[in-house]
Coordinates of C-alpha atoms and ligand atoms in Angstrom, one line a residue:
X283 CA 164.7 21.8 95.5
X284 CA 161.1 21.3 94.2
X285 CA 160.5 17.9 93.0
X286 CA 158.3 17.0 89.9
X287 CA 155.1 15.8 90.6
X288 CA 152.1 14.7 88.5
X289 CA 149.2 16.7 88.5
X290 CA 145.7 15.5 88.3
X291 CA 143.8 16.1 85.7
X292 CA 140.5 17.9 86.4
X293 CA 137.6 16.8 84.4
X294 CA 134.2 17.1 86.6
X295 CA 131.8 19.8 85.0
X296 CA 132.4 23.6 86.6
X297 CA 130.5 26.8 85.9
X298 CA 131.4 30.2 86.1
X299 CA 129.9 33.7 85.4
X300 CA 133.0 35.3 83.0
X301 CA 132.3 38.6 83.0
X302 CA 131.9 41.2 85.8
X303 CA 129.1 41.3 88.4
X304 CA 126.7 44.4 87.9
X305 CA 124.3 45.2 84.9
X306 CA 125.6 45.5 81.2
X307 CA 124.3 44.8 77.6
X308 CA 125.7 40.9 77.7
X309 CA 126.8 38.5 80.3
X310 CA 129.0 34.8 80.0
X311 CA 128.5 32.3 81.5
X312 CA 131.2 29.2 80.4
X313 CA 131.1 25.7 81.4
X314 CA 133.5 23.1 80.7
X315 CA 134.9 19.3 81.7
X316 CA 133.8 15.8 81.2
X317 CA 129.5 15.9 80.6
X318 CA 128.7 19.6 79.9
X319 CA 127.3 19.0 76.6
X320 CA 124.1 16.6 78.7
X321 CA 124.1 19.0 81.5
X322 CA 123.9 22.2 78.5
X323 CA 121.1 19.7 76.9
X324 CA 118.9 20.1 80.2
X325 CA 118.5 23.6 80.2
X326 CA 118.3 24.8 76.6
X327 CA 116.2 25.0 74.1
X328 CA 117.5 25.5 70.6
X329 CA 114.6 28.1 68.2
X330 CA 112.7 26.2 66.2
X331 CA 115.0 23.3 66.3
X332 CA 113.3 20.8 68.8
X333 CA 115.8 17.9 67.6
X334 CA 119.0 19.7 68.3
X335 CA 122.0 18.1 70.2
X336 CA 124.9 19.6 71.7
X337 CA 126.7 16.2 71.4
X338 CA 126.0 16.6 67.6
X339 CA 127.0 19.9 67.5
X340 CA 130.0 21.0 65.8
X341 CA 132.9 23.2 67.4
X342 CA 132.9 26.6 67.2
X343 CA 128.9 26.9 66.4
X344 CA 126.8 29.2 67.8
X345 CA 122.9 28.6 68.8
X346 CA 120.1 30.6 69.6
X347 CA 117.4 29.5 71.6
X348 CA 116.5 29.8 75.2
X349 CA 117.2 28.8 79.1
X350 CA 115.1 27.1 81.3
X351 CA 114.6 25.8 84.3
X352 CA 111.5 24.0 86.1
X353 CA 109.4 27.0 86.3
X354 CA 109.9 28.1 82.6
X355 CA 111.9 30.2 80.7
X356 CA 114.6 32.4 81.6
X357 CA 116.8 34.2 79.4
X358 CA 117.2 34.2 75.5
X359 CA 120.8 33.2 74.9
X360 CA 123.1 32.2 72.6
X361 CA 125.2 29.1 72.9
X362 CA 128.3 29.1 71.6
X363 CA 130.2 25.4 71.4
X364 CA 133.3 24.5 71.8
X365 CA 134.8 20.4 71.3
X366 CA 137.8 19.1 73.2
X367 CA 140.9 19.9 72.6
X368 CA 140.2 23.2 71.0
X369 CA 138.8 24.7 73.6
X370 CA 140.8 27.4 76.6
X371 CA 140.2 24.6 78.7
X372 CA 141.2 22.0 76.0
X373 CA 137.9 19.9 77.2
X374 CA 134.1 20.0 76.1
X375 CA 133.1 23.8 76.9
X376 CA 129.7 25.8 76.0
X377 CA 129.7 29.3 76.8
X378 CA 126.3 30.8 77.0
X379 CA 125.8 34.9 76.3
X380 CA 122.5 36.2 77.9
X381 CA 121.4 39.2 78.3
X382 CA 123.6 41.0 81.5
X383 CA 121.5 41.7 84.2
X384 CA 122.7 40.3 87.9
X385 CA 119.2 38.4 88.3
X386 CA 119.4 36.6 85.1
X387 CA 123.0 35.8 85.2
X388 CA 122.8 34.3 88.4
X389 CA 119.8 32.5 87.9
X390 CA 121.3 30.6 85.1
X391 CA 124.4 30.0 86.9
X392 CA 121.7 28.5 89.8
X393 CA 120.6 25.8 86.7
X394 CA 124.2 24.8 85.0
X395 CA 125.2 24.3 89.2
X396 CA 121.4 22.1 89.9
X397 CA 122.1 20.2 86.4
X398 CA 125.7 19.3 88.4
X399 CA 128.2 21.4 87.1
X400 CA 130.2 22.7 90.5
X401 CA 131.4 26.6 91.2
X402 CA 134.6 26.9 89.7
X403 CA 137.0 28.1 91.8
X404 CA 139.0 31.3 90.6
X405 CA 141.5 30.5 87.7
X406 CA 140.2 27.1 87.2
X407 CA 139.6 27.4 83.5
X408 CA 143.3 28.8 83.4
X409 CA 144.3 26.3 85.5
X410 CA 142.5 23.4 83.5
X411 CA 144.4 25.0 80.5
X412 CA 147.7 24.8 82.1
X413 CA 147.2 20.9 83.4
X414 CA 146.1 19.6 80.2
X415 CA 149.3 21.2 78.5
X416 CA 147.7 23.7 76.0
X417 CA 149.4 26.7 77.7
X418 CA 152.4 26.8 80.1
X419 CA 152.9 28.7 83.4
X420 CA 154.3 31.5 82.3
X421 CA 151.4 32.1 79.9
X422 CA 149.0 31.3 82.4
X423 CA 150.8 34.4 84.5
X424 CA 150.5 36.0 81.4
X425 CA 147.0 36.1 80.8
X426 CA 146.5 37.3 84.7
X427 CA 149.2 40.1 84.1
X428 CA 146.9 41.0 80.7
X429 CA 143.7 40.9 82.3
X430 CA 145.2 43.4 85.3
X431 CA 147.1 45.6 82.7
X432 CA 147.0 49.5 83.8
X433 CA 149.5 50.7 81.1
X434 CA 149.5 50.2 77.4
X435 CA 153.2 49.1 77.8
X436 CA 152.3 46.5 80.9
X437 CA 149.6 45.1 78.5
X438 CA 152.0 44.9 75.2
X439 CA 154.1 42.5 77.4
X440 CA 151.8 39.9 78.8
X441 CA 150.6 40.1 75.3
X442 CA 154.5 39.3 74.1
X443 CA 154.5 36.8 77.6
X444 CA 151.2 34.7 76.6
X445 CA 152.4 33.9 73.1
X446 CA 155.4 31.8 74.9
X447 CA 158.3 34.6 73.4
X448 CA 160.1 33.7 76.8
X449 CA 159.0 30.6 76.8
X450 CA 160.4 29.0 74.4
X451 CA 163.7 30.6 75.7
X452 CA 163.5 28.8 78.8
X453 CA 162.8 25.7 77.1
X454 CA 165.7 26.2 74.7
X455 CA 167.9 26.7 77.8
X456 CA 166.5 23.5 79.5
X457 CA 166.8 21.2 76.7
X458 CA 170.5 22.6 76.9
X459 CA 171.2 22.1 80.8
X460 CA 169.1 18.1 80.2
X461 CA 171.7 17.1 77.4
X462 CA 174.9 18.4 79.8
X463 CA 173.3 16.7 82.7
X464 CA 172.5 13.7 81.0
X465 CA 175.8 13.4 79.7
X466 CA 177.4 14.6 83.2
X467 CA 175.8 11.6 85.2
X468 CA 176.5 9.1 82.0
X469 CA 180.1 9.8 83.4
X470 CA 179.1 9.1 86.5
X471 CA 177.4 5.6 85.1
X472 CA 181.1 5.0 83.9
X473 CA 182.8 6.4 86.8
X474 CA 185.3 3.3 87.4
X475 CA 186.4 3.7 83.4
X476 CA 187.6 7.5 84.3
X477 CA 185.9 8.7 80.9
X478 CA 184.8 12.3 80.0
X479 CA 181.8 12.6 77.5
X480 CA 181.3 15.9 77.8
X481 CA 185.0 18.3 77.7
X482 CA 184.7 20.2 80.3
X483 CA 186.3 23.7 77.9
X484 CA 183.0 22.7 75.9
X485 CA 181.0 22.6 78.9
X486 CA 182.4 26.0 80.6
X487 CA 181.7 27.8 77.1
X488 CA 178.1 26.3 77.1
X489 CA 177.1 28.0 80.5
X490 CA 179.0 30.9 79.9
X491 CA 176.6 31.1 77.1
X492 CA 173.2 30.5 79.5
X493 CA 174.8 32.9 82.0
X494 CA 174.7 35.5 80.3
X495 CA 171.0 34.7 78.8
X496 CA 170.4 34.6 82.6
X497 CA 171.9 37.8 83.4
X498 CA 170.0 39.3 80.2
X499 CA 166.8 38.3 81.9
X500 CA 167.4 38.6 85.2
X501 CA 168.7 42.7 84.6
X502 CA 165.7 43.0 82.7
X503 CA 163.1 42.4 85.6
X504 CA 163.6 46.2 86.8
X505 CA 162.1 47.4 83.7
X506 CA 159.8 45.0 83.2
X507 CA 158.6 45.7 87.2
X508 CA 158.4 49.2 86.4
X509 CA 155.8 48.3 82.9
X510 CA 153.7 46.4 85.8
X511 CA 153.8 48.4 88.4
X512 CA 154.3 51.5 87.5
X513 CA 157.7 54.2 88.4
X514 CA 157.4 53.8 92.5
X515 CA 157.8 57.3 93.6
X516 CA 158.4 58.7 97.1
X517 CA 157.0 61.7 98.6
X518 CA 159.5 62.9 101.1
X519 CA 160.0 65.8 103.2
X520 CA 159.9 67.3 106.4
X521 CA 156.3 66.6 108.6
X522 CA 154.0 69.9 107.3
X523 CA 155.3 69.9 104.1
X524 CA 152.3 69.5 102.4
X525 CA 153.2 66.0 101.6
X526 CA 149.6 64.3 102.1
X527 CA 147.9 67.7 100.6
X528 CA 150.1 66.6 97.4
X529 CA 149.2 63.1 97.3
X530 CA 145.3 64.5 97.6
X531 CA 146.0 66.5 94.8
X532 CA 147.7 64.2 92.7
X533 CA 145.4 61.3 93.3
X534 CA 142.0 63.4 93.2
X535 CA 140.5 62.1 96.3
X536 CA 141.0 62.4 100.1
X537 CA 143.1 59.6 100.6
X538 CA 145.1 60.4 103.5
X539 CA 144.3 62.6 106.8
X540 CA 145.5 65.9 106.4
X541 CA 146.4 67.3 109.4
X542 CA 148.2 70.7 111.1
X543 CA 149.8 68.8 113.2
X544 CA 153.8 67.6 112.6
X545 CA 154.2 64.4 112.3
X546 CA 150.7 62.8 111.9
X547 CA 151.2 60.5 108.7
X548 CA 152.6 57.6 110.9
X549 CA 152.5 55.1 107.9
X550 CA 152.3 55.3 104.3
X551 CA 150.0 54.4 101.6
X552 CA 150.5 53.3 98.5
X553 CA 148.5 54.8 95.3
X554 CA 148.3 54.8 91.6
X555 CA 147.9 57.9 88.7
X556 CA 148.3 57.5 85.3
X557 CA 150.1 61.0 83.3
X558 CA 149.9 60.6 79.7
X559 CA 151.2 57.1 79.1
X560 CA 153.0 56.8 82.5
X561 CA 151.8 55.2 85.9
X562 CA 153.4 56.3 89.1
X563 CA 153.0 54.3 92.3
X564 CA 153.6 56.4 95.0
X565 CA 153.9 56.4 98.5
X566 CA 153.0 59.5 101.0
X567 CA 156.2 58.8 103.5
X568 CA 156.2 59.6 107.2
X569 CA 157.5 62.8 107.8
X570 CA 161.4 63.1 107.9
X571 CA 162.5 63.7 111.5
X572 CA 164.4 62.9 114.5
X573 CA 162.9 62.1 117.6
X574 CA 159.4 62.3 118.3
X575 CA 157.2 58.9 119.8
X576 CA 158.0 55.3 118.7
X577 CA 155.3 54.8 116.2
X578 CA 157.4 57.4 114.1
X579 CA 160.3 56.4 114.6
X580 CA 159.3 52.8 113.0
X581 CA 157.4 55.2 110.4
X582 CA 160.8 57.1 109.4
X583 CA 162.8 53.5 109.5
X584 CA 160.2 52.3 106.7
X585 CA 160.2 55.4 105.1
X586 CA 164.1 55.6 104.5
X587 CA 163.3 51.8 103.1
X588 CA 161.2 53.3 100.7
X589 CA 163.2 55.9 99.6
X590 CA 166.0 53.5 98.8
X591 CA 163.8 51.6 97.0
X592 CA 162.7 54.2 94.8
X593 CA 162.7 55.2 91.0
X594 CA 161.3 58.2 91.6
X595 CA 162.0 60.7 94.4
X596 CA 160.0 63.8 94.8
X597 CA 161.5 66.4 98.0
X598 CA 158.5 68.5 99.4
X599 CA 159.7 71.8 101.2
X600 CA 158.0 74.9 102.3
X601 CA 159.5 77.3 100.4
X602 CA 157.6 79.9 103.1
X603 CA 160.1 78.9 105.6
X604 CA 162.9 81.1 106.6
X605 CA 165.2 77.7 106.8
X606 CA 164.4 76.3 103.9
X607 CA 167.9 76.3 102.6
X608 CA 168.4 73.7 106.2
X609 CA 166.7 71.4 104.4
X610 CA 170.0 71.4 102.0
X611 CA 171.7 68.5 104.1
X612 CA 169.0 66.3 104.3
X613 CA 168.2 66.3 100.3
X614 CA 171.9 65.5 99.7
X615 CA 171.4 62.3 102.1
X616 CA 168.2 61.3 100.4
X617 CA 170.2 61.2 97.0
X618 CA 173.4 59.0 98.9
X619 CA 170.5 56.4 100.0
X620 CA 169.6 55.7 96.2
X621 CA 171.9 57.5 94.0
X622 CA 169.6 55.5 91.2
X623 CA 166.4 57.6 91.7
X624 CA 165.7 60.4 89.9
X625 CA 164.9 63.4 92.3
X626 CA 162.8 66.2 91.8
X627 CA 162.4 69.2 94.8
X628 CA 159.0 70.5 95.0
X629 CA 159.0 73.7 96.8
X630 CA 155.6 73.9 98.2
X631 CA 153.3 76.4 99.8
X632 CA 154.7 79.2 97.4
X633 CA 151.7 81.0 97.6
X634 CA 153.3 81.7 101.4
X635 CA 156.5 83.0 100.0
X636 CA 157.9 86.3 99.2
X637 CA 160.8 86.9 97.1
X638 CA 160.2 83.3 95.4
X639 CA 162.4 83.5 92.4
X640 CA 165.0 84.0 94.3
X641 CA 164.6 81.1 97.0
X642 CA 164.1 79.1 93.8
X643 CA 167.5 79.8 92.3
X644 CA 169.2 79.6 95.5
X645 CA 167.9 75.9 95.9
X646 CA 169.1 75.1 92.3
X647 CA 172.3 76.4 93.0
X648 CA 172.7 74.4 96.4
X649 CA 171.3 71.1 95.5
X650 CA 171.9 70.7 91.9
X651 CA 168.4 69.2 91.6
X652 CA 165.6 70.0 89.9
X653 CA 163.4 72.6 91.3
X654 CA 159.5 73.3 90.7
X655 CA 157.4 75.8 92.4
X656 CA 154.3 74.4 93.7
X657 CA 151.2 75.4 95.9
X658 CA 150.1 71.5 96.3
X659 CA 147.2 73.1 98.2
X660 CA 145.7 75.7 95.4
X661 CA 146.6 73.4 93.1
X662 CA 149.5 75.7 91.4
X663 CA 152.7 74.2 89.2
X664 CA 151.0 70.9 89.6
X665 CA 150.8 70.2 85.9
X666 CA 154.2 71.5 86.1
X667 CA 155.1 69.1 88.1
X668 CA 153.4 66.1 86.4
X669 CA 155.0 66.9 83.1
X670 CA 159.0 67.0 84.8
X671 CA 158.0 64.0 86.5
X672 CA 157.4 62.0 83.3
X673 CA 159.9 63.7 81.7
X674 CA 162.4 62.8 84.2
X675 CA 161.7 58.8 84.0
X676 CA 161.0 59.0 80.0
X677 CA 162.4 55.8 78.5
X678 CA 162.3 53.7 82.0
X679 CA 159.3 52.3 81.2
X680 CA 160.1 51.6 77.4
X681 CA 163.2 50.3 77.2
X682 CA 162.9 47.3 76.8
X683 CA 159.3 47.4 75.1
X684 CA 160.3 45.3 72.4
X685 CA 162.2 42.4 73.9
X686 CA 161.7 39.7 76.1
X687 CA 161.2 41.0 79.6
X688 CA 160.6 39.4 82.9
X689 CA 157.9 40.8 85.0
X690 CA 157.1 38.5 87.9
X691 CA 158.8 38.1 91.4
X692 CA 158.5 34.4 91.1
X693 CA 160.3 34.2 87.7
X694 CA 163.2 36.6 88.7
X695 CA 163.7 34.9 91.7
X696 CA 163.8 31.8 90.1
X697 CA 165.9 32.8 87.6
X698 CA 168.6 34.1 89.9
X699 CA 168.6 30.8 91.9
X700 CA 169.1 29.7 88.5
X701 CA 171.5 31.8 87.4
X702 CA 173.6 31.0 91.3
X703 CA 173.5 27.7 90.4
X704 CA 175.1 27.7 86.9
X705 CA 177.9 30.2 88.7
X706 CA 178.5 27.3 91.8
X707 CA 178.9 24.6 88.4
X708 CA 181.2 26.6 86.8
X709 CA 183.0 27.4 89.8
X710 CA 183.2 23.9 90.5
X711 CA 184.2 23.0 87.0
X712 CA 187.3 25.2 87.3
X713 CA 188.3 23.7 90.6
X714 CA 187.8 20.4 88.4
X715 CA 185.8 19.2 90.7
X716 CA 183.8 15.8 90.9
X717 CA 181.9 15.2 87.9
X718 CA 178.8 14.3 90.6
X719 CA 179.2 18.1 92.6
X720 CA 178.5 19.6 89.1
X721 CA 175.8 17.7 87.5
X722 CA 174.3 18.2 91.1
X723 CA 174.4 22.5 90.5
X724 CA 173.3 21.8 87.5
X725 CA 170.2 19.9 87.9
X726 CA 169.3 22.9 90.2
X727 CA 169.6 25.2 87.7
X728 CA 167.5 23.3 85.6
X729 CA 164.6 22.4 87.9
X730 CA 165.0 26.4 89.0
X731 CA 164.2 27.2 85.3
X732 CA 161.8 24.7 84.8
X733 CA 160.0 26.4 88.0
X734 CA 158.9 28.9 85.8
X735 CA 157.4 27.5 82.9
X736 CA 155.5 24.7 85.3
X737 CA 157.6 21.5 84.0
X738 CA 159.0 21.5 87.9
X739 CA 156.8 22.9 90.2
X740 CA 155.0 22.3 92.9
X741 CA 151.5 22.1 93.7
X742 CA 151.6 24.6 96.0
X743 CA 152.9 27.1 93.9
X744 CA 150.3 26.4 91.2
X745 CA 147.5 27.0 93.6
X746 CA 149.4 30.4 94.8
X747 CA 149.3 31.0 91.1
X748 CA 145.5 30.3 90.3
X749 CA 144.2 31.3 93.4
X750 CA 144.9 35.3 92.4
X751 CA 142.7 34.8 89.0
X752 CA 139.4 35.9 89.3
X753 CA 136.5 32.9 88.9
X754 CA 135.6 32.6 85.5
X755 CA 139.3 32.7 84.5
Ligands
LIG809 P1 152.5 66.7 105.5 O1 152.7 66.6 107.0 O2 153.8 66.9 104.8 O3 151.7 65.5 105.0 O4 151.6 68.0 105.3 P2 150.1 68.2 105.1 O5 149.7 67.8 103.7 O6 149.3 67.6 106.2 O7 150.0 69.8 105.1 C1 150.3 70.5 106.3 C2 149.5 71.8 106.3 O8 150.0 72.7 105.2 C3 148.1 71.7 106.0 O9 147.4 72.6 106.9 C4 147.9 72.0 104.6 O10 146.6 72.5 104.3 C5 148.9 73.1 104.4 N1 149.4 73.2 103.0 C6 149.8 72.2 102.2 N2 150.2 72.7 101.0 C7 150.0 74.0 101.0 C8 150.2 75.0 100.1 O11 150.6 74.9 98.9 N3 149.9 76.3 100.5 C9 149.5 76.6 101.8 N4 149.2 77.8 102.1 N5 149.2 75.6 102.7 C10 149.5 74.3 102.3

C-alpha cells in the first residue's frame, strides 16, 4: 500500500518554449514560479512605455514591446501576464508570443534561462498545477490524453476527464469509504465496550452500493481503451498471404519487408489509420504455421496473444490457392481464441483466381464469416474492405461517448485493486469478522481510489506521470 506523502512545492523560476519546434507564424514561450515578474523586467521593453512594471501589472494584461538581450534587440513580442493563483501554474507566470522562427525562439529562451529561470523539465507546468492543488491527477492525465487525442471521440473524453466529471465521483466515493473507516476504527477505540457504531446491514448495503460504481467503471475501461487507442485489429493468416502487402496498403507507406519468401514477418508491428471517424491499431502477425526455426515459433506464440487480444480480427487467404477451403479449420480456431472479436476473411490475391464468385460463396457457407474479395496488391475491394471493417465495430467506440469512462491503465488497475478490496470487506463482514480485518480492506480500497486522483500517491508515480508530457506542459 502506497503511503501519503507531502509533496514539495516547486517555486524556483522555469522556462519553456510551449509550442512545437520548427518555423510557424507565432511561438510561446511561458515562464512561471517565485521572481519571473524581475527576471521578465530584464529583458523587455514595453512600446513607448519606459516606466512600465510587470510587478504593477495587472493579471490577464497583455503588452507589446520588445526582447532584449546585451547585444540589442531581438524579437517584437507580446507579453501576456498572468498573477498567482490564477494562473495554469497557480504562481506568477508571463507568457511571451514572438514571432515563430527556431532562431528567435531559442534565443529568447537563451535570455529568460541567463536572467535565471531554469529549463523546465517536461510536464512541469502540469505538474506545478497538480502540487499546488488547482487541478487533480486525473485532470492532469487528462490534459496529456487531450493534447495526444487522434480521434474526435478520444478528445471529447479527456475533455469530459479534465473538467473532474470522474473526479468528483471518486471523491464522492472516498469521502464515503473515510466516514465508514473512521467509524470502523472508532470501534476499535472502544473495543473493550463491545459497541457497533456503524450496523454492519447498513455497512454491507453501503459497499454494495460503491461496488457496483466500481464495476460501472471498471467495465467501462474497454471502451474507453478502444476511444484512446483505437479498435486493435489483427492481420492473420497463413505466411504469403499478402498480410504485409495489406498492411502497406492500408497504412500508405512501406512499413514492413515484403518478401516471397514464407515465413519472413518474424515480429509484428503495430500501426495506426484513421477511416472516417474510426482509428484501427493494427498489427501485421507472423505468419500462422507449424514448425519452421525458433524465431517463429516465438513469432506465432505472440501472435496467437494478439489475436486473443483483439477487437478486430481480419483472416487473409489466397483465394488463388487450390486449398483454400484448408484454411477452414484454422479460421474456426482463430474465432475459439477470442469469441469477442469481430472477424472479417479477406480473400486476397483475387486477381489470381478463376471461378471467384464461387470460392467466395463457398467460404461464406463454410465459415459463417464475413467474406470480401480483395487484391491487397492492386489495391482492389480495399475500400470495400475499410467500409465492413468500420461497419463491423460501429458503436464500440461510441458507446459510452456520453458518460463517464475510464481510459488509463493506471486508473483501471487501480480501481480493480479497489474494487478487490471492497469484495475481501464485504466478505469479511459476512464472516462477521473483526471489526480491525475490515476497516483494514477498507482503507485499501480507499488509498487504491485515492491513487487515482493524487490524494495517495506516491512520488514515483507522479514523476512516471509528468515525465511523458512534453516540456512546456
Ligand atoms: P505475408 O507473408 O502474408 O506478409 O505476404 P506478403 O505481403 O509478403 O505477400 C506475399 C507475396 O504475395 C508478395 O510477393 C506479394 O507481392 C504477393 N501479393 C500480395 N497480395 C497480392 C495480390 O493481391 N495479388 C497478387 N497477385 N499478389 C499479391
Amino acid at each position: 500500500m502506497t503511503m501519503p506523502i507531502i509533496l514539495p512545492r516547486q517555486e524556483a523560476p522555469v522556462a519553456a518554449i510551449a509550442t512545437p519546434v520548427g518555423v510557424g507564424a507565432l511561438a510561446v514561450l511561458r515562464i512561471s514560479g517565485e521572481g519571473v515578474f524581475d527576471i521578465a523586467q530584464k529583458v523587455f521593453r514595453k512600446k513607448n512605455n519606459p516606466n512600465f512594471r510587470f510587478t504593477a501589472s495587472k493579471g490577464f494584461r497583455a503588452h507589446f514591446g520588445t526582447v532584449h538581450d546585451s547585444e540589442g534587440l531581438i524579437d517584437e513580442v507580446v507579453a501576456l501576464v498572468f498573477r498567482s493563483p490564477n494562473s495554469f501554474t497557480m504562481e506568477d507566470m508571463v507568457e511571451f508570443t514572438c514571432h515563430g522562427g527556431p532562431v528567435v525562439v531559442q534565443h529568447i529562451l537563451k535570455v529568460l534561462l541567463d536572467e535565471g529561470c531554469r529549463l523546465a523539465e517536461p510536464g512541469e507546468f502540469t505538474r506545478r498545477a497538480f502540487l499546488n492543488g488547482r487541478i487533480d491527477l486525473l485532470q492532469a492525465e487528462a490534459i496529456g490524453e487531450m493534447i495526444h487525442a487522434r480521434t474526435e471521440s478520444a478528445f471529447r473524453t479527456a475533455v469530459t476527464q479534465m473538467q473532474g466529471t470522474l473526479s468528483l465521483r471518486l471523491d464522492a466515493m472516498r469521502e464515503l469509504l473515510l466516514r465508514s473507516c473512521a467509524l470502523l476504527e472508532l470501534e476499535l477505540d472502544f473495543s473493550e465496550e463491545d459497541v457497533e457504531f456503524q450496523s454492519r446491514t447498513q455497512l454491507q448495503e453501503e459497499l454494495a452500493g460503491l461496488q457496483e460504481e466500481l464495476h460501472r467503471l471498471v467495465d467501462s475501461y474497454q471502451h474507453g481503451r478502444l476511444l484512446k487507442e483505437g479498435v486493435a485489429t489483427v492481420i492473420a493468416g497463413l505466411p504469403n498471404a499478402g498480410k504485409s502487402t495489406l498492411l502497406n496498403v492500408l497504412l500508405g507507406e512501406e512499413r514492413s519487408i515484403v518478401s516471397h519468401m514464407p515465413g519472413t514477418t518474424r515480429d509484428y508491428i503495430e500501426e495506426c489509420f484513421l477511416y472516417e471517424k474510426t482509428m484501427f491499431r493494427l498489427t501485421d502477425t507472423a505468419g500462422l504455421r507449424e514448425g519452421g526455426e525458433e524465431v517463429e515459433h516465438e513469432g506465432i506464440r505472440r501472435s496467437f496473444k494478439k489475436i486473443s487480444e483483439a477487437d478486430l480480427l481480419v483472416y487473409l487467404l489466397d483465394i488463388s490457392l487450390e486449398s483454400y477451403l484448408d484454411e477452414v479449420p484454422l479460421i474456426r480456431d482463430l474465432l475459439e481464441r477470442n469469441s469477442n472479436a469481430r472477424m472479417i476473411v479477406a480473400a486476397n490475391k483475387i486477381d489470381l483466381a478463376t471461378g471467384s464468385e464461387e470460392r467466395l460463396q463457398k467460404l461464406r457457407a463454410a465459415t459463417g464469416c464475413e467474406v470480401c474479395a480483395l487484391s491487397a496488391a492492386k489495391g482492389e475491394g480495399l475500400e470495400a474492405l475499410k467500409r465492413l471493417m468500420s461497419t463491423m465495430v460501429e458503436g464500440l467506440d461510441k458507446l459510452h461517448e456520453a458518460s463517464v469512462l475510464v481510459t488509463s491503465l493506471r486508473h483501471y488497475e487501480a480501481l480493480r485493486n479497489a474494487s478487490d478490496a471492497l469484495a475481501n470487506a464485504q466478505e469479511l463482514i459476512t464472516r462477521q469478522a473483526e471489526t480491525e480485518l475490515i476497516a483494514f480492506e477498507l482503507r485499501s480500497a480507499l488509498d487504491y481510489v485515492g491513487e487515482i486522483t493524487g490524494k495517495v500517491v506516491s512520488e514515483e508515480i507522479v514523476n512516471l506521470i509528468f515525465e511523458q508530457f512534453c516540456i512546456g506542459k
